[in-house]
């Protein structure tokens, strides 16, 4: 096992990783920017190294600074958390060449799954159902027209280097395809320094369902059920839950088998997520793979009563996935609400600044992952996630009611938060019935164009 892990991240996930390390008896090194001097990850780690100025590219995205911090503290592994370095193959490669274990998959697998067209081709080859569309990159708009004619309209153009909703264009009639194709090419080049595009059948009202997987370096891969992530706005997830109200035991078995088959094909040896779209006919299709631990991993932890970060660290050190996994069962239901320092009444404008008073909910079945404390100053330089409330209950209704009472207990003064929005969603009847898809927020909560933009 590792002796010392450097955590190349900040905020709640840095704390989450420090907690797992403490329980495993591993020493921790925090890195922090000048904006995070007074943050809890600095306080709770055994050592801390300042790695630069507040802007991310000068600190949390600065590879030489992070590697230097690992070298001077003699860390034998780096945990990237999510965001920042988590899916940076170049960073993983540098860790390898410095003899530091990157806690995540190999640089080769990050690269392979980071190209969304290669990822789809790989999964199709492995026998995983994928969203109908192009094989590989689409060369030009003439080829795009041919493929679209074959799969039928509407279609969606996506950037191979995109993912998570960036650089997508829906095309409903062939007349619009050539212009959309050239605009998407220009955009992809500007955003990702890679103009390559691929094409898919566009599903109007899909649910976003993802399967958590865990692989080790001995060729074992397990699936830990699914998470329903359809409640999102502008490609930012707001609420996640497990199990999904749309997934039957039979579908879970099929999705899990598909996810394991796909992960085994690439010899996946860490924690990861296989994202599926579920269409209105109840068919699921591979969309993307995320090669990191995700923000919403706690809902899976709560229904499986297992520590995913600990398991991720164990497999990175050469350990195996739990050998008795077949005896694990999903128990009850877990829901997560992401609390952001944003004003839902002002277009979700970030609301940084000082938290003047804070009361964190608790009690049976309530978990709060946060780096916030009273008098904490939320910097404007980073993501506005300030807390995740995860509620577990015997069934979905119990978990929802528990979340409502936890939200009522949560007092955050000094900054605007998304708590009022969560209260509205949890009280809304379609949400209560589990009847929703990725257009839900735009349709029932903010009544705009459908929540897709
Ligand atoms: C789609 C789609 C419909 N059809 N692909 C958005 C995030 C990115 N990972 C892919 N996304 C979508 N891809 C096809 N072929 C609809 C979306 C989509 C979406 C997906 C998951 C969660 C929320 C979403 C919101 C709008 C659009």
Coordinates of C-alpha atoms and ligand atoms in Angstrom, one line a residue:
X1 CA 0.0 0.0 0.0
X2 CA 1.1 3.6 -0.5
X3 CA 2.7 5.5 2.4
X4 CA 1.9 9.0 1.2
X5 CA -0.6 10.3 -1.2
X6 CA -0.7 13.8 -2.7
X7 CA -4.2 15.1 -3.4
X8 CA -4.1 17.2 -6.6
X9 CA -7.4 18.9 -5.9
X10 CA -9.3 21.2 -3.6
X11 CA -12.8 21.6 -2.0
X12 CA -15.0 18.8 -0.9
X13 CA -13.4 16.1 -3.0
X14 CA -9.9 16.9 -1.5
X15 CA -11.4 16.5 2.0
X16 CA -13.2 13.3 0.9
X17 CA -9.9 11.8 -0.3
X18 CA -8.0 12.9 2.9
X19 CA -10.7 11.1 4.9
X20 CA -10.3 7.9 3.0
X21 CA -6.5 8.1 3.3
X22 CA -6.7 8.6 7.1
X23 CA -8.9 5.5 7.4
X24 CA -6.3 3.5 5.4
X25 CA -3.4 4.8 7.5
X26 CA -1.9 6.7 4.5
X27 CA -0.2 10.1 5.1
X28 CA -1.6 13.0 3.0
X29 CA -0.2 16.0 1.2
X30 CA -2.5 18.8 0.3
X31 CA -1.7 21.3 -2.5
X32 CA -3.3 24.6 -2.5
X33 CA -3.5 27.9 -4.4
X34 CA -3.1 31.3 -2.7
X35 CA -6.9 31.5 -2.7
X36 CA -7.2 28.3 -0.6
X37 CA -4.8 29.1 2.3
X38 CA -7.6 28.9 4.8
X39 CA -9.4 25.9 3.4
X40 CA -10.0 22.7 5.3
X41 CA -8.1 20.4 2.9
X42 CA -5.0 22.3 3.9
X43 CA -5.8 22.0 7.6
X44 CA -6.7 18.3 7.6
X45 CA -3.8 17.0 5.5
X46 CA -0.6 16.0 7.2
X47 CA 1.4 18.3 5.0
X48 CA 0.5 21.1 2.6
X49 CA 2.3 22.8 -0.2
X50 CA 1.3 26.0 -1.9
X51 CA 1.4 25.5 -5.7
X52 CA 0.7 29.0 -7.0
X53 CA -1.7 31.8 -7.7
X54 CA -5.5 31.6 -7.5
X55 CA -6.3 31.0 -11.3
X56 CA -6.5 27.3 -11.8
X57 CA -4.0 27.3 -14.7
X58 CA -1.4 28.7 -12.3
X59 CA -2.0 26.2 -9.6
X60 CA -4.3 23.2 -9.8
X61 CA -3.7 22.8 -13.5
X62 CA 0.1 23.6 -13.3
X63 CA 1.8 20.2 -13.9
X64 CA 5.4 21.2 -12.9
X65 CA 4.1 22.8 -9.7
X66 CA 2.1 19.7 -8.7
X67 CA 4.9 17.2 -9.6
X68 CA 7.5 19.4 -7.7
X69 CA 5.2 19.3 -4.6
X70 CA 5.0 15.5 -4.9
X71 CA 8.8 15.2 -5.3
X72 CA 9.7 17.4 -2.3
X73 CA 7.3 15.7 0.0
X74 CA 8.2 12.2 -1.2
X75 CA 4.7 11.2 -2.1
X76 CA 4.4 7.8 -3.8
X77 CA 1.0 8.4 -5.4
X78 CA -1.2 11.3 -6.6
X79 CA -5.0 11.3 -6.4
X80 CA -6.5 13.8 -8.9
X81 CA -10.1 13.7 -7.7
X82 CA -12.5 14.9 -10.4
X83 CA -11.9 17.8 -12.8
X84 CA -8.5 19.5 -13.0
X85 CA -5.9 16.6 -13.7
X86 CA -8.4 13.7 -13.4
X87 CA -8.7 12.9 -17.2
X88 CA -5.4 14.4 -18.3
X89 CA -3.4 11.6 -20.0
X90 CA -0.3 13.8 -20.3
X91 CA -0.3 14.3 -16.6
X92 CA -0.8 10.6 -15.9
X93 CA 2.1 9.9 -18.3
X94 CA 4.4 12.4 -16.4
X95 CA 3.5 10.8 -13.1
X96 CA 4.5 7.4 -14.5
X97 CA 7.8 8.7 -15.8
X98 CA 8.5 10.2 -12.4
X99 CA 7.8 7.0 -10.6
X100 CA 4.7 8.4 -8.9
X101 CA 1.5 6.2 -9.1
X102 CA -1.4 8.1 -10.7
X103 CA -4.6 7.0 -8.9
X104 CA -6.7 6.3 -12.0
X105 CA -6.5 4.4 -15.3
X106 CA -3.4 4.2 -17.5
X107 CA -2.6 7.2 -19.8
X108 CA -3.4 4.9 -22.8
X109 CA -7.0 4.2 -21.6
X110 CA -7.5 7.9 -20.7
X111 CA -6.5 8.8 -24.2
X112 CA -8.6 6.1 -25.8
X113 CA -11.8 7.0 -23.9
X114 CA -11.1 10.7 -24.2
X115 CA -11.6 10.5 -27.9
X116 CA -15.4 9.9 -27.9
X117 CA -15.4 8.4 -31.4
X118 CA -12.7 5.9 -30.5
X119 CA -14.5 5.1 -27.3
X120 CA -17.7 4.3 -29.2
X121 CA -15.9 2.2 -31.8
X122 CA -14.2 0.3 -29.0
X123 CA -17.5 -0.4 -27.2
X124 CA -19.3 -1.4 -30.4
X125 CA -16.4 -3.8 -31.1
X126 CA -16.8 -5.3 -27.6
X127 CA -20.5 -6.0 -28.3
X128 CA -21.9 -3.1 -26.2
X129 CA -25.0 -1.4 -27.7
X130 CA -23.9 2.1 -28.8
X131 CA -26.0 5.1 -30.0
X132 CA -26.6 4.6 -33.8
X133 CA -24.3 6.9 -35.8
X134 CA -21.0 7.3 -37.6
X135 CA -18.1 4.8 -37.2
X136 CA -15.1 6.9 -36.3
X137 CA -14.7 10.5 -37.4
X138 CA -17.0 12.1 -40.1
X139 CA -14.7 13.4 -42.8
X140 CA -16.9 16.2 -44.3
X141 CA -20.5 17.4 -44.6
X142 CA -21.1 15.2 -47.6
X143 CA -20.3 12.1 -45.6
X144 CA -22.4 13.5 -42.7
X145 CA -25.4 13.8 -45.1
X146 CA -25.0 10.2 -46.2
X147 CA -24.9 8.9 -42.6
X148 CA -27.8 11.1 -41.5
X149 CA -29.9 9.8 -44.4
X150 CA -29.2 6.2 -43.3
X151 CA -29.9 6.7 -39.5
X152 CA -32.7 9.3 -40.0
X153 CA -33.2 12.8 -38.6
X154 CA -32.9 14.4 -36.1
X155 CA -29.2 13.9 -35.7
X156 CA -26.6 15.4 -33.4
X157 CA -23.1 16.4 -34.3
X158 CA -20.5 16.0 -31.4
X159 CA -16.8 16.8 -31.1
X160 CA -14.6 13.7 -30.6
X161 CA -12.7 15.8 -28.0
X162 CA -15.8 17.1 -26.4
X163 CA -17.9 15.2 -23.8
X164 CA -20.2 16.4 -21.1
X165 CA -22.3 18.3 -23.5
X166 CA -19.7 20.8 -24.9
X167 CA -19.7 21.5 -28.7
X168 CA -22.9 19.7 -29.7
X169 CA -25.3 20.6 -32.5
X170 CA -28.7 19.1 -33.2
X171 CA -29.8 19.0 -36.9
X172 CA -33.4 18.3 -37.8
X173 CA -33.4 18.7 -41.5
X174 CA -30.7 17.9 -44.2
X175 CA -30.8 21.5 -45.4
X176 CA -29.2 22.6 -42.1
X177 CA -26.5 19.9 -42.0
X178 CA -23.7 21.5 -44.1
X179 CA -23.7 24.8 -42.1
X180 CA -24.0 23.1 -38.8
X181 CA -21.1 20.8 -39.7
X182 CA -18.7 23.6 -40.6
X183 CA -19.7 25.7 -37.6
X184 CA -19.2 22.7 -35.3
X185 CA -15.8 22.1 -36.9
X186 CA -14.7 25.7 -36.2
X187 CA -16.0 25.5 -32.7
X188 CA -14.4 22.2 -31.9
X189 CA -11.0 23.5 -33.2
X190 CA -11.3 26.6 -31.1
X191 CA -12.5 24.8 -27.9
X192 CA -10.5 21.6 -28.0
X193 CA -7.7 22.2 -30.6
X194 CA -9.2 19.3 -32.5
X195 CA -11.8 19.8 -35.2
X196 CA -12.9 16.2 -35.5
X197 CA -16.6 15.4 -35.3
X198 CA -18.9 12.4 -35.1
X199 CA -22.5 12.0 -35.8
X200 CA -25.4 10.3 -33.9
X201 CA -29.1 9.7 -34.0
X202 CA -30.6 12.4 -31.7
X203 CA -32.9 11.1 -29.0
X204 CA -35.4 13.8 -28.0
X205 CA -36.3 12.7 -24.4
X206 CA -33.6 10.4 -23.1
X207 CA -32.7 9.5 -19.5
X208 CA -29.1 9.7 -18.6
X209 CA -28.1 6.6 -16.7
X210 CA -24.6 5.6 -15.8
X211 CA -23.1 2.4 -14.4
X212 CA -20.3 2.6 -11.8
X213 CA -17.5 0.2 -12.4
X214 CA -14.4 -0.8 -10.6
X215 CA -11.5 -2.7 -12.2
X216 CA -8.2 -4.0 -10.9
X217 CA -4.8 -4.8 -12.5
X218 CA -5.6 -8.5 -12.4
X219 CA -8.3 -8.3 -15.0
X220 CA -11.3 -8.2 -12.7
X221 CA -14.1 -5.7 -13.3
X222 CA -17.3 -5.3 -11.2
X223 CA -20.4 -3.1 -11.8
X224 CA -21.9 -1.3 -8.8
X225 CA -25.3 -0.6 -10.1
X226 CA -26.5 2.5 -11.8
X227 CA -27.1 6.2 -11.1
X228 CA -29.9 8.2 -12.6
X229 CA -28.5 11.6 -13.6
X230 CA -31.3 13.1 -15.7
X231 CA -32.0 16.0 -13.4
X232 CA -29.6 18.5 -14.9
X233 CA -29.4 22.1 -16.3
X234 CA -27.1 23.1 -19.0
X235 CA -25.2 19.9 -18.7
X236 CA -24.6 20.4 -15.0
X237 CA -26.1 17.7 -12.9
X238 CA -28.3 18.9 -10.0
X239 CA -29.6 15.7 -8.5
X240 CA -28.5 12.1 -8.8
X241 CA -29.9 8.9 -7.3
X242 CA -29.4 5.2 -7.1
X243 CA -31.1 3.0 -8.1
X244 CA -32.8 4.7 -11.1
X245 CA -36.6 4.7 -11.0
X246 CA -36.5 3.7 -14.7
X247 CA -34.3 0.6 -14.3
X248 CA -35.7 -2.9 -13.6
X249 CA -33.7 -5.7 -12.1
X250 CA -33.5 -7.2 -15.6
X251 CA -32.3 -4.0 -17.2
X252 CA -29.7 -3.5 -14.4
X253 CA -28.3 -7.0 -15.1
X254 CA -28.0 -6.2 -18.8
X255 CA -26.5 -2.7 -18.3
X256 CA -24.1 -4.0 -15.8
X257 CA -23.0 -6.9 -18.0
X258 CA -22.5 -4.4 -20.9
X259 CA -20.5 -2.1 -18.7
X260 CA -18.3 -4.9 -17.4
X261 CA -17.8 -6.2 -21.0
X262 CA -16.7 -2.8 -22.2
X263 CA -14.4 -2.1 -19.3
X264 CA -12.8 -5.5 -19.6
X265 CA -12.1 -4.8 -23.3
X266 CA -9.8 -1.9 -22.4
X267 CA -8.4 -3.7 -19.3
X268 CA -9.9 -0.9 -17.2
X269 CA -8.1 -0.9 -13.8
X270 CA -9.6 1.8 -11.7
X271 CA -13.0 3.4 -10.7
X272 CA -14.9 4.6 -13.8
X273 CA -18.3 5.3 -15.2
X274 CA -20.0 4.0 -18.3
X275 CA -22.7 6.5 -19.4
X276 CA -25.8 5.3 -21.2
X277 CA -28.8 7.0 -22.8
X278 CA -32.1 5.3 -22.2
X279 CA -34.6 5.9 -24.9
X280 CA -38.4 6.1 -24.6
X281 CA -38.7 2.5 -25.7
X282 CA -36.6 1.3 -22.7
X283 CA -33.5 0.6 -24.8
X284 CA -30.1 1.7 -23.5
X285 CA -27.1 2.8 -25.6
X286 CA -23.4 3.5 -24.6
X287 CA -22.7 7.3 -24.9
X288 CA -19.3 8.0 -23.2
X289 CA -17.0 6.6 -20.6
X290 CA -15.7 8.8 -17.7
X291 CA -12.3 7.6 -16.5
X292 CA -12.4 9.3 -13.1
X293 CA -14.2 9.1 -9.8
X294 CA -17.3 11.3 -10.2
X295 CA -19.0 14.0 -8.1
X296 CA -22.0 11.7 -7.6
X297 CA -20.1 8.6 -6.4
X298 CA -21.5 8.9 -2.9
X299 CA -25.0 7.7 -3.9
X300 CA -23.4 4.4 -5.0
X301 CA -21.5 4.2 -1.8
X302 CA -24.6 4.6 0.3
X303 CA -26.6 1.8 -1.5
X304 CA -23.6 -0.5 -1.5
X305 CA -22.2 0.4 1.9
X306 CA -18.7 0.6 0.5
X307 CA -16.0 3.3 0.2
X308 CA -15.3 3.8 -3.5
X309 CA -12.3 6.1 -2.9
X310 CA -10.7 3.4 -0.6
X311 CA -11.3 0.8 -3.3
X312 CA -9.9 3.1 -6.0
X313 CA -6.7 3.6 -3.9
X314 CA -6.5 -0.2 -3.2
X315 CA -6.7 -1.2 -6.9
X316 CA -4.1 1.6 -7.8
X317 CA -1.7 -0.1 -5.3
X318 CA -2.1 -3.4 -7.1
X319 CA -4.9 -4.8 -4.9
X320 CA -8.0 -6.6 -6.1
X321 CA -11.6 -5.6 -6.3
X322 CA -13.6 -7.0 -3.3
X323 CA -13.4 -10.8 -3.7
X324 CA -16.7 -11.4 -2.0
X325 CA -18.5 -8.9 -4.2
X326 CA -21.1 -11.3 -5.4
X327 CA -22.6 -11.2 -1.9
X328 CA -23.0 -7.4 -2.0
X329 CA -26.5 -6.2 -2.5
X330 CA -28.0 -2.8 -3.3
X331 CA -29.8 -1.7 -0.1
X332 CA -32.5 1.0 -0.1
X333 CA -32.3 4.2 -2.1
X334 CA -29.9 7.2 -2.1
X335 CA -30.3 10.7 -3.5
X336 CA -27.7 13.5 -3.8
X337 CA -28.5 17.2 -4.1
X338 CA -25.6 19.3 -5.2
X339 CA -25.6 22.6 -3.4
X340 CA -23.9 25.4 -5.4
X341 CA -23.1 29.0 -4.4
X342 CA -25.2 30.2 -7.3
X343 CA -28.4 32.3 -7.5
X344 CA -31.2 30.2 -9.1
X345 CA -33.3 33.4 -9.5
X346 CA -30.5 35.1 -11.4
X347 CA -29.6 32.6 -14.1
X348 CA -27.5 30.6 -11.7
X349 CA -25.0 33.4 -11.5
X350 CA -22.1 32.4 -9.1
X351 CA -22.4 33.9 -5.7
X352 CA -18.9 33.8 -4.2
X353 CA -18.0 35.5 -0.9
X354 CA -18.2 34.9 2.8
X355 CA -20.5 32.3 4.4
X356 CA -21.5 34.4 7.4
X357 CA -23.3 31.6 9.2
X358 CA -23.7 27.9 8.6
X359 CA -25.7 25.0 10.0
X360 CA -25.2 21.6 8.5
X361 CA -28.0 19.0 8.6
X362 CA -27.4 15.6 10.2
X363 CA -29.3 12.7 11.7
X364 CA -30.0 9.2 10.5
X365 CA -29.4 8.6 6.8
X366 CA -28.0 12.0 6.1
X367 CA -24.5 12.6 4.8
X368 CA -23.0 16.0 3.9
X369 CA -19.8 16.2 2.0
X370 CA -18.6 19.8 2.2
X371 CA -15.5 21.9 2.8
X372 CA -17.6 24.8 3.9
X373 CA -17.5 26.3 7.5
X374 CA -18.8 29.4 9.1
X375 CA -16.8 32.5 8.0
X376 CA -15.3 30.5 5.1
X377 CA -14.8 32.7 2.0
X378 CA -15.8 31.0 -1.2
X379 CA -13.3 32.1 -3.9
X380 CA -14.5 33.2 -7.3
X381 CA -11.8 31.3 -9.1
X382 CA -13.3 27.8 -9.0
X383 CA -16.4 25.6 -9.4
X384 CA -19.2 26.8 -7.2
X385 CA -20.0 23.4 -5.6
X386 CA -20.0 24.0 -1.9
X387 CA -21.8 20.9 -0.5
X388 CA -23.4 17.6 -1.4
X389 CA -26.2 16.3 0.7
X390 CA -26.7 12.5 0.3
X391 CA -29.7 11.0 1.9
X392 CA -30.3 7.3 2.2
X393 CA -33.7 5.6 3.0
X394 CA -35.3 2.2 2.8
X395 CA -37.0 3.2 -0.5
X396 CA -37.2 6.2 -2.9
X397 CA -40.0 8.0 -1.0
X398 CA -38.2 7.7 2.3
X399 CA -35.0 9.1 0.8
X400 CA -36.9 12.0 -0.7
X401 CA -38.7 12.9 2.5
X402 CA -35.4 12.7 4.4
X403 CA -33.8 15.0 1.8
X404 CA -36.6 17.5 2.3
X405 CA -36.1 17.6 6.0
X406 CA -32.3 17.9 5.6
X407 CA -32.7 20.8 3.1
X408 CA -35.0 22.5 5.7
X409 CA -32.2 22.1 8.3
X410 CA -29.5 23.5 6.1
X411 CA -28.8 27.1 6.9
X412 CA -26.3 29.0 4.7
X413 CA -26.1 32.8 5.1
X414 CA -24.0 35.3 3.3
X415 CA -24.2 33.7 -0.2
X416 CA -27.0 32.6 -2.5
X417 CA -27.4 28.8 -2.9
X418 CA -29.4 26.4 -5.0
X419 CA -31.1 25.0 -1.9
X420 CA -34.5 26.7 -2.7
X421 CA -34.4 25.2 -6.2
X422 CA -33.9 21.7 -4.7
X423 CA -36.9 22.2 -2.5
X424 CA -39.0 23.0 -5.5
X425 CA -37.8 20.0 -7.4
X426 CA -38.4 17.5 -4.6
X427 CA -42.0 18.7 -4.1
X428 CA -42.8 18.5 -7.8
X429 CA -45.2 15.7 -8.8
X430 CA -43.4 14.3 -11.9
X431 CA -40.1 14.1 -9.9
X432 CA -42.0 12.4 -7.1
X433 CA -43.3 9.8 -9.5
X434 CA -39.9 9.2 -11.0
X435 CA -41.3 10.4 -14.4
X436 CA -38.6 12.6 -15.9
X437 CA -35.9 12.8 -18.5
X438 CA -33.0 15.2 -19.4
X439 CA -35.5 17.9 -20.4
X440 CA -37.2 17.9 -17.0
X441 CA -35.7 21.1 -15.5
X442 CA -36.5 23.3 -18.5
X443 CA -40.0 21.8 -18.7
X444 CA -41.2 21.8 -15.1
X445 CA -38.9 24.0 -13.0
X446 CA -37.5 26.8 -15.1
X447 CA -39.9 26.6 -18.1
X448 CA -37.5 27.6 -20.8
X449 CA -36.4 25.9 -24.1
X450 CA -36.3 22.5 -22.5
X451 CA -33.1 22.8 -20.5
X452 CA -30.9 21.7 -23.3
X453 CA -29.1 25.0 -23.8
Ligands
LIG1 C1 -27.3 13.1 -26.7 C2 -28.6 13.4 -26.5 C3 -29.5 12.9 -27.4 N1 -29.2 12.1 -28.4 N2 -26.9 12.3 -27.7 C4 -25.4 15.9 -23.4 C5 -24.2 15.6 -22.6 C6 -23.3 14.8 -23.4 N3 -22.7 13.8 -22.7 C7 -24.2 14.2 -24.4 N4 -25.5 14.8 -24.3 C8 -26.6 14.4 -25.0 N5 -26.3 13.6 -26.0 C9 -27.9 11.8 -28.5 N6 -27.5 11.0 -29.5 C10 -28.9 14.3 -25.5 C11 -27.9 14.8 -24.7 C12 -28.3 15.6 -23.6 C13 -28.2 15.2 -22.3 C14 -27.6 14.0 -22.0 C15 -27.4 13.6 -20.7 C16 -27.9 14.5 -19.6 C17 -28.4 15.7 -20.0 C18 -28.6 16.1 -21.3 C19 -29.2 17.3 -21.6 C20 -29.3 17.7 -22.9 C21 -28.9 16.8 -23.9

